[in-house]
Amino acid sequence: MERQDNKQIKIVGSGFYVPEKVLTNADLEKMVETSDEWITTRTGIKERRMASPEQATSDMTIEACRRALHNGNLEVEDIDLIIVGTSTPDTLFPSTACWVQKGLQADHIPAFDISAGCTGFLYGMILSRSLILNGGPRRILLAGSECLTKITNWKDRGTCVLFGDAAGAVILEKSEDDSGMLSHYWKADGKLGNLLFQPGGGSRNPATKETVDQDLHYLHMKGNEVFKHAVKRMGEAATVALKKAGLTPQNVDCLIPHQANIRIIKATGKRLNLPPEKVYSNIHRYGNVSVASIPISLHELKVGGQLQKGDIVVMVAFGAGFTWASVVYRW
Ligand code: ACO
């Protein structure tokens, strides 16, 4: 187990952005053979947002970052590092974080991306903790942002009903009181990488007419395999992170699971023996927005007044890689 001490980092600002265009289950009924009833019962999703043709991941991220800065009463000049978690970068290089740095006019501060699928936001929090507590940047702008509709195969009913576009952001700094990140747990298993991946466009299958004809530039997923691993690993991650913080599920006031599927969310809550009212879900409104789902949930809970000082919040995610992680946080 990794060493953890009692020094903490905390969230001092948050915000999110979703595109205006709403894609409902009724819209999808006109595109593939599916039904509102199937999507609702199997996934919990009613609608999702869709970026416009001109809108890239960095455009959404810049707006989410501006809102997080405003929420934290901070200026761009107060930030020392930008990290963006994404699997749908504007370009393979430069990183989306560099496009965001340009958009925010945050001159010369370092900026880079994290590629850890839906777990990228929690990987980013864990990394930020080490950087901040070891004398690195004083304040980090951490975003999770995804334009999944741009890599969705609209003919594949097994995936196209699931995903949406969104960006969330938080600002992290050293905590001077007892609030903040208490413990974490993070893992990966690359042996299972091809259960959820974008096969084309990288150095394994560089983009050609053939790779496009074979739909290799789209997201490919073995949904029910992903489902089984997600339930098991999210339960494991939350349990271990709680133990590392010296806590048990009975201490938890709010569970924020990655919003992949309402059945995965409920199963994770059940594994921890939590009553449904302690398990946050907004998947009906946004679908699976991957790495953006936890920062959006955090911000909604915060502005909704649903988190009280001292509350124990557990964030847990699972995603492509496979990767999985959990963060225990005292509000
Ligand atoms: N509408 C109607 N029928 C459908 C649809 C659809 N949109 N999609 C699949 N079906 C059919 C299948 O063809 C299959 O039919 P068959 O029995 O005649 O062959 C039947 O429904 C059952 O298919 P399954 O894939 O077994 O359905 P399942 O209950 O597993 O639900 C789903 C599929 C929703 C994709 C589920 O497996 C899931 O949510 N998996 C996890 C996905 C996920 O969370 N991915 C991301 C995690 S990481 C990240 O967030 C990036």
Short mmCIF file of N, CA and C in Angstrom, two decimals, residues 13 32 41 66 68 75 86 188 198 209-211 225 227 238 251 254 274 310 317-318 321 324-325:
data_model
loop_
_atom_site.label_atom_id
_atom_site.label_comp_id
_atom_site.label_asym_id
_atom_site.label_seq_id
_atom_site.Cartn_x
_atom_site.Cartn_y
_atom_site.Cartn_z
N GLY A 13 -12.81 25.62 -5.83
CA GLY A 13 -13.67 26.18 -6.87
C GLY A 13 -14.11 25.05 -7.78
N VAL A 32 -31.79 4.49 -34.56
CA VAL A 32 -31.46 3.05 -34.50
C VAL A 32 -32.67 2.30 -33.93
N THR A 41 -34.66 1.47 -18.81
CA THR A 41 -34.52 0.39 -17.83
C THR A 41 -33.10 -0.18 -17.82
N ARG A 66 -13.51 28.49 -16.73
CA ARG A 66 -13.87 29.88 -16.40
C ARG A 66 -14.90 29.89 -15.27
N ALA A 68 -15.34 27.52 -13.02
CA ALA A 68 -14.71 27.07 -11.76
C ALA A 68 -13.91 28.22 -11.13
N GLU A 75 -8.60 34.22 -10.25
CA GLU A 75 -8.25 34.67 -11.60
C GLU A 75 -7.33 33.63 -12.23
N THR A 86 -8.94 13.46 -20.46
CA THR A 86 -9.83 13.27 -21.60
C THR A 86 -9.39 12.06 -22.43
N ALA A 188 -4.87 -0.23 -12.38
CA ALA A 188 -5.13 -0.39 -13.82
C ALA A 188 -4.89 -1.84 -14.21
N GLN A 198 -10.66 2.75 -28.70
CA GLN A 198 -10.82 3.35 -30.03
C GLN A 198 -9.66 2.78 -30.85
N LYS A 209 -8.00 5.17 -45.33
CA LYS A 209 -9.36 5.00 -45.83
C LYS A 209 -9.94 3.69 -45.29
N GLU A 210 -9.08 2.65 -45.24
CA GLU A 210 -9.54 1.32 -44.79
C GLU A 210 -9.97 1.38 -43.31
N THR A 211 -9.17 2.04 -42.47
CA THR A 211 -9.54 2.06 -41.04
C THR A 211 -10.87 2.80 -40.85
N GLU A 225 -19.24 -7.16 -20.66
CA GLU A 225 -17.95 -7.44 -20.00
C GLU A 225 -17.54 -6.24 -19.14
N PHE A 227 -19.40 -4.01 -17.89
CA PHE A 227 -20.37 -3.93 -16.79
C PHE A 227 -19.89 -4.75 -15.58
N ALA A 238 -13.71 1.64 -3.57
CA ALA A 238 -14.30 2.45 -2.49
C ALA A 238 -14.00 1.82 -1.13
N ASN A 251 -19.68 5.35 7.75
CA ASN A 251 -19.29 6.76 7.90
C ASN A 251 -19.62 7.61 6.68
N CYS A 254 -22.05 10.56 1.41
CA CYS A 254 -22.42 10.68 0.00
C CYS A 254 -21.44 9.90 -0.87
N LEU A 274 -25.10 1.02 1.19
CA LEU A 274 -25.55 2.40 1.38
C LEU A 274 -27.01 2.54 0.97
N GLY A 310 -17.85 18.73 6.95
CA GLY A 310 -17.54 17.51 7.72
C GLY A 310 -18.06 16.23 7.07
N ALA A 317 -14.51 5.61 -9.53
CA ALA A 317 -14.66 5.56 -11.00
C ALA A 317 -14.00 4.32 -11.59
N PHE A 318 -14.47 4.01 -12.79
CA PHE A 318 -13.93 2.87 -13.54
C PHE A 318 -13.96 3.26 -15.01
N GLY A 321 -8.98 1.13 -20.11
CA GLY A 321 -7.62 0.84 -19.64
C GLY A 321 -7.39 -0.65 -19.40
N TRP A 324 -9.24 2.05 -12.54
CA TRP A 324 -10.25 2.31 -11.53
C TRP A 324 -9.60 2.99 -10.33
N ALA A 325 -10.37 3.78 -9.62
CA ALA A 325 -9.80 4.56 -8.51
C ALA A 325 -10.91 5.05 -7.59
#
